[in-house]
PDB file of C-alpha atoms in Angstrom:
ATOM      1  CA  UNK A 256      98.720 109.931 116.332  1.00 50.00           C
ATOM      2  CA  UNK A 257     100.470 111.448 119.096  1.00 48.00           C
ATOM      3  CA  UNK A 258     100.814 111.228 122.722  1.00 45.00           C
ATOM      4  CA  UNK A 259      98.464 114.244 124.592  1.00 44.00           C
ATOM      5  CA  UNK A 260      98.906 115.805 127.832  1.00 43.00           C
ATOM      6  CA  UNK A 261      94.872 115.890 127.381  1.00 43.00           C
ATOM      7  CA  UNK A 262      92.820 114.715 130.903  1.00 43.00           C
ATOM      8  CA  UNK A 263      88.828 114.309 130.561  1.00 44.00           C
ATOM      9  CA  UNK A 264      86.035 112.784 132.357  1.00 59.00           C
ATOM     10  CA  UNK A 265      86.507 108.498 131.390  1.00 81.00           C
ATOM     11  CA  UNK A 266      85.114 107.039 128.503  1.00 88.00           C
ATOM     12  CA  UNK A 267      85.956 104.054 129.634  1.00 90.00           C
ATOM     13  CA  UNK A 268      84.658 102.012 132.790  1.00 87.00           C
ATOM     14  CA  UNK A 269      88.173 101.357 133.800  1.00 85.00           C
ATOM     15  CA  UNK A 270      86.341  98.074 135.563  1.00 87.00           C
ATOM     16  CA  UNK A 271      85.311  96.832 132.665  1.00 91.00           C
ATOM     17  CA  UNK A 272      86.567  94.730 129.974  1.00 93.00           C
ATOM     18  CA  UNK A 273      86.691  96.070 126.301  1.00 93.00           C
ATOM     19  CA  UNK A 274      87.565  94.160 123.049  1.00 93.00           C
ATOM     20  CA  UNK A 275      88.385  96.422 119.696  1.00 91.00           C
ATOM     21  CA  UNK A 276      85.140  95.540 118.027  1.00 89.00           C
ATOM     22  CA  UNK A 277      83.365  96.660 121.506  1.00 92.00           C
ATOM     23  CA  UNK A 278      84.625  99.463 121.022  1.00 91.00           C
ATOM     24  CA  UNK A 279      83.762 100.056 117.815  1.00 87.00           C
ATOM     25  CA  UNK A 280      79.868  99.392 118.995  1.00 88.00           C
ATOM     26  CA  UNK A 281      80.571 102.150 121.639  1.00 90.00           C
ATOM     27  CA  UNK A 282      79.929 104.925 118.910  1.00 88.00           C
ATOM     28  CA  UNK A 283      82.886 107.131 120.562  1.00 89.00           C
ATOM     29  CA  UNK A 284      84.666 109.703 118.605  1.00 90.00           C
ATOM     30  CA  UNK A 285      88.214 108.986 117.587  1.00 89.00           C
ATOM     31  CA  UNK A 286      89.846 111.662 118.616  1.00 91.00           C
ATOM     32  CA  UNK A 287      87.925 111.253 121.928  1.00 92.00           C
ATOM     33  CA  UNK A 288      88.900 107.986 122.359  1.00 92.00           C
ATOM     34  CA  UNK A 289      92.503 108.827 121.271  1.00 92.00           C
ATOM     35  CA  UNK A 290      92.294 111.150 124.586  1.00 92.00           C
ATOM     36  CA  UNK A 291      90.926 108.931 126.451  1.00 91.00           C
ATOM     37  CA  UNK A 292      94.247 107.159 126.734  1.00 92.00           C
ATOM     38  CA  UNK A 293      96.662 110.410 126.423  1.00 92.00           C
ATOM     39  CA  UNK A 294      96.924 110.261 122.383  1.00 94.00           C
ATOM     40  CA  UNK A 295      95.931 113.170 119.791  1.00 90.00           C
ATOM     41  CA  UNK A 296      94.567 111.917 116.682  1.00 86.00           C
ATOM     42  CA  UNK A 297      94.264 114.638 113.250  1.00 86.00           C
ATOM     43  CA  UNK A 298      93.096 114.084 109.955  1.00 85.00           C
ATOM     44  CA  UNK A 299      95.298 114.840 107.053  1.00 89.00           C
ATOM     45  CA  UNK A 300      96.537 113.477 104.043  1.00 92.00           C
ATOM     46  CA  UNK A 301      99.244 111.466 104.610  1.00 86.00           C
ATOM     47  CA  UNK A 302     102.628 111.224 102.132  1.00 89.00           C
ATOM     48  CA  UNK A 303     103.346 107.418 101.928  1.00 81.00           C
ATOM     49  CA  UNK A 304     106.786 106.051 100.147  1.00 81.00           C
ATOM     50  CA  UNK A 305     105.430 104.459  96.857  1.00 81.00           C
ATOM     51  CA  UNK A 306     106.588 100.813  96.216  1.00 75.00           C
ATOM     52  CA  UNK A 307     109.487 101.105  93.968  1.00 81.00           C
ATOM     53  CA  UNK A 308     109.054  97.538  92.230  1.00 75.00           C
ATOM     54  CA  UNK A 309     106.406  96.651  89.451  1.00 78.00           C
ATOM     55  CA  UNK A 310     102.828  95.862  89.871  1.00 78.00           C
ATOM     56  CA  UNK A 311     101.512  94.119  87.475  1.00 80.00           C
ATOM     57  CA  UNK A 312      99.323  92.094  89.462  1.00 89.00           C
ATOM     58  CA  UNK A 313      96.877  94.281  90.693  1.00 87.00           C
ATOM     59  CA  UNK A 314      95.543  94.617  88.024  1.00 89.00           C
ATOM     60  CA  UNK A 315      95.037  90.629  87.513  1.00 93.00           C
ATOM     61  CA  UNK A 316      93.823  91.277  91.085  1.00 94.00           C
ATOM     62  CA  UNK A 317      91.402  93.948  90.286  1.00 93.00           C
ATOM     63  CA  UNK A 318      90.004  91.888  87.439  1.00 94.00           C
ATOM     64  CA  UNK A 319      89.548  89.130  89.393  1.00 93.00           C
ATOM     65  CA  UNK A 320      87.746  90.631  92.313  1.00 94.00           C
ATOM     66  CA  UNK A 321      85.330  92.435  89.603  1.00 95.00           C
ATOM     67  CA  UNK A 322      84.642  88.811  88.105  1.00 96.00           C
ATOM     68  CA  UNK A 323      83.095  86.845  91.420  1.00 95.00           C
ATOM     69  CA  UNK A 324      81.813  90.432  92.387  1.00 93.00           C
ATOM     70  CA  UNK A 325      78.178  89.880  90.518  1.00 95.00           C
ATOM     71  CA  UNK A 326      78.166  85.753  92.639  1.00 96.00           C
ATOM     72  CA  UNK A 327      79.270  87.596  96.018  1.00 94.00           C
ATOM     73  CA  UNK A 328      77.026  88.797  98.982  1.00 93.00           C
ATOM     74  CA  UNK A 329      79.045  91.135 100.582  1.00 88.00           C
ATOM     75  CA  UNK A 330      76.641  91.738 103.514  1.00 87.00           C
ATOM     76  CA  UNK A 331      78.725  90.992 106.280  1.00 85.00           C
ATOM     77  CA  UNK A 332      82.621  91.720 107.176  1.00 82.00           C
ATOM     78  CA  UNK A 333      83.692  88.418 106.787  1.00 86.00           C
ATOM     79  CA  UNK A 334      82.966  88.123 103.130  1.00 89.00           C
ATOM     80  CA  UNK A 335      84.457  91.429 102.623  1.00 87.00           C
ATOM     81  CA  UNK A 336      87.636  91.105 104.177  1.00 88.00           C
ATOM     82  CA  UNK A 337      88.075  87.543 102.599  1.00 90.00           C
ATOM     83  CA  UNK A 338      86.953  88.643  98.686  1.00 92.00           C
ATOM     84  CA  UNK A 339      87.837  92.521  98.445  1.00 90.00           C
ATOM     85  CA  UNK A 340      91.057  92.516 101.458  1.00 90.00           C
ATOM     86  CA  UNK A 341      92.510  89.433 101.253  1.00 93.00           C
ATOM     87  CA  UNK A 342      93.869  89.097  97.731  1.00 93.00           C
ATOM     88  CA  UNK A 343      95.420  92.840  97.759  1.00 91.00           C
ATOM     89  CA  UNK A 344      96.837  91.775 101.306  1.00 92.00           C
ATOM     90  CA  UNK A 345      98.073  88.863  99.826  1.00 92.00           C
ATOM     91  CA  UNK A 346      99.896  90.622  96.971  1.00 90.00           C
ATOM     92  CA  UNK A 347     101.967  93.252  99.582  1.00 87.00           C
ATOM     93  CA  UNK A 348     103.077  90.073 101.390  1.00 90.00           C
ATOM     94  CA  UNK A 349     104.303  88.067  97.982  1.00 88.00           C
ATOM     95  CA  UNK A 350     105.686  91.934  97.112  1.00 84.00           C
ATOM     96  CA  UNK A 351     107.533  92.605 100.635  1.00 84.00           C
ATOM     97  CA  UNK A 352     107.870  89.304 102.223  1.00 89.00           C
ATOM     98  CA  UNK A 353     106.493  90.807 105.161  1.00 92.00           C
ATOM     99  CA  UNK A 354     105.386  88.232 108.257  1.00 94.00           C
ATOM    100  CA  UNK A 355     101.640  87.954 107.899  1.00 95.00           C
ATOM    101  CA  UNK A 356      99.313  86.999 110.821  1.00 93.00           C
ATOM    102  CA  UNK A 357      95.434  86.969 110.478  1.00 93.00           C
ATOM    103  CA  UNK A 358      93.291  87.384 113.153  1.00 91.00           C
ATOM    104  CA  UNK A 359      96.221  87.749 115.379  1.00 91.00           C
ATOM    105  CA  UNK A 360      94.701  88.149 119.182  1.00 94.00           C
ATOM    106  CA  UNK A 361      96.944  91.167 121.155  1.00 92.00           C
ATOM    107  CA  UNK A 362      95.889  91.615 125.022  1.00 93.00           C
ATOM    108  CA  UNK A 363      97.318  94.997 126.453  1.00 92.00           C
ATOM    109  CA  UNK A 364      95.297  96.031 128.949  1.00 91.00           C
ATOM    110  CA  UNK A 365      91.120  94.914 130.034  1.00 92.00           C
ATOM    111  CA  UNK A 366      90.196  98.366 127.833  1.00 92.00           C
ATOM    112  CA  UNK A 367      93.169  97.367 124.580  1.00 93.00           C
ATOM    113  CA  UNK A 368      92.614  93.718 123.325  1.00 94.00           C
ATOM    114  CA  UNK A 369      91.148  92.185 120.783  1.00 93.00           C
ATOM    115  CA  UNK A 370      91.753  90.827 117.250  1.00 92.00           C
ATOM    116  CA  UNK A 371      94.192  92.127 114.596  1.00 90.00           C
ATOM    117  CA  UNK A 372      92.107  91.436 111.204  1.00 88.00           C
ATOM    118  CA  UNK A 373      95.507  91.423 109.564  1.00 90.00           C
ATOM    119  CA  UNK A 374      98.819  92.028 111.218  1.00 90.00           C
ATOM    120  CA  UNK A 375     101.951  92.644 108.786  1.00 91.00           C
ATOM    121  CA  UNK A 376     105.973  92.398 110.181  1.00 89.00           C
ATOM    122  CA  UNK A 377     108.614  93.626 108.490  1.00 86.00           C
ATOM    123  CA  UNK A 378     112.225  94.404 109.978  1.00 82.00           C
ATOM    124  CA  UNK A 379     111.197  97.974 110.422  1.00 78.00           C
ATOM    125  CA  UNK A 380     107.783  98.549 109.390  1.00 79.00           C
ATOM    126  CA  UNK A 381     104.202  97.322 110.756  1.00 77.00           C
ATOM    127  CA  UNK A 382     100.897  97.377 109.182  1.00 78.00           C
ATOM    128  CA  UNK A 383      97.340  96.594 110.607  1.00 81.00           C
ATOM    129  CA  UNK A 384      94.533  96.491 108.402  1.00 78.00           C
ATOM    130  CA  UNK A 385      90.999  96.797 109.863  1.00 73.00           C
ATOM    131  CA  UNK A 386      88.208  95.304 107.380  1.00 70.00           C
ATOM    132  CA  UNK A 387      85.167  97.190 108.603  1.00 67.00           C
ATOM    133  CA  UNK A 388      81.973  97.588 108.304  1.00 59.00           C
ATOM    134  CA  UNK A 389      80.435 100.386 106.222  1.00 64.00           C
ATOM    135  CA  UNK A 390      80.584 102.775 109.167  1.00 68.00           C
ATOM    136  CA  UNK A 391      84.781 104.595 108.652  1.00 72.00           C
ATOM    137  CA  UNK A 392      83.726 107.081 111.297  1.00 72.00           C
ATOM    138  CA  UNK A 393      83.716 104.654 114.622  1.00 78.00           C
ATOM    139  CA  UNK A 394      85.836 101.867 112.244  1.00 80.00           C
ATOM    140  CA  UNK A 395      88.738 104.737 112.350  1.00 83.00           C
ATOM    141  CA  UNK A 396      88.113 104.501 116.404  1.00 86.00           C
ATOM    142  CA  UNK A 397      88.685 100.754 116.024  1.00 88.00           C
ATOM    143  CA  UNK A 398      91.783 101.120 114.647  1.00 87.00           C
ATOM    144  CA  UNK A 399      93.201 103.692 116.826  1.00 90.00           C
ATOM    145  CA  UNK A 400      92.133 101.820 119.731  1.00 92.00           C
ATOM    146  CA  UNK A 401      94.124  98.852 117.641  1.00 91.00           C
ATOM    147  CA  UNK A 402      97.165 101.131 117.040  1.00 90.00           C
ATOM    148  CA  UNK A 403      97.320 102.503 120.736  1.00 93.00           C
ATOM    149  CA  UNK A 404      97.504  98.903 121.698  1.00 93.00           C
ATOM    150  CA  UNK A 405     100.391  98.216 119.260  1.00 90.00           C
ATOM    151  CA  UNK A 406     101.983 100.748 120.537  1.00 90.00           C
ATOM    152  CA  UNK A 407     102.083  99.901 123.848  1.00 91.00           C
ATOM    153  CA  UNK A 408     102.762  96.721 123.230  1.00 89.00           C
ATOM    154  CA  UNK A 409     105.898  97.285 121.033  1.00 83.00           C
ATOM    155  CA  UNK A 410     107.387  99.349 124.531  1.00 82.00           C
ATOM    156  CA  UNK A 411     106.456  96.901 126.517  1.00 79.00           C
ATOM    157  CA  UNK A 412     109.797  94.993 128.060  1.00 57.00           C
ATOM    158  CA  UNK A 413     108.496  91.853 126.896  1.00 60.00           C
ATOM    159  CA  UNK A 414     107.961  91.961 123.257  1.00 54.00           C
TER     160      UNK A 414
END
């Protein structure tokens, strides 16, 4: 995600007071909603560093998940972020010792605030992890919406 030069007719009532998962319900395009506040967004496949250490619990992970899957009902996004995220989120914090906060509440702006599902802190790096619903499409304007919102946060003089 980039910032854009790109100007368009609002989205957003700029009046009006918008949570992430609002947002989400909106329906909007990501890349339109990337616009909307002067960011590009583009699909592509990404090259991430691979962990260097061993993993030899995801697959005690994986088994484990597959075990309580057939006693689960995972209808709703609580029970899947809490039986299929949790445990692999979890694991990268035992793994990296990164600073984990769950359902960590960030306020921006009245259109960029909400709740973090998962918010990960290392020295240098940051993850956010967005357990959705089954709809990617608008869940991928979530995030964005979610990663705009770190972003200005992190330049704010305050953090």
């Amino acid at each position: 995600m980039q910032q854009s030069k790109h100007d368009m007719t609002r989205l957003l009532n700029e009046n009006q007071s918008y949570t992430f998962s609002k947002i989400f319900d909106l329906k909007i395009d990501a890349d339109e909603l990337a616009a909307e506040f002067g960011y590009s967004f583009e699909r592509k496949r990404l090259q991430l560093p691979q962990y260097p250490g061993e993993l030899s619990t995801i697959e005690t992970i994986r088994t484990y998940i597959e075990s309580v899957m057939p006693y689960v009902n995972l209808a709703n996004e609580t029970s899947r972020r809490e039986i299929l995220v949790a445990p692999v989120v979890l694991e990268v914090v035992r793994q990296t010792q990164a600073e984990l906060k769950i359902e960590y509440p960030i306020k921006v702006t009245e259109q960029l605030q909400g709740i973090l599902d998962y918010f990960l802190r290392s020295k240098t790096e940051l993850l956010v992890i967005e357990a959705k619903r089954e709809d990617l499409d608008y869940g991928f304007t979530q995030l964005i919406s979610e990663m705009i919102a770190l972003d200005r946060w992190e330049k704010s003089t305050d953090q």
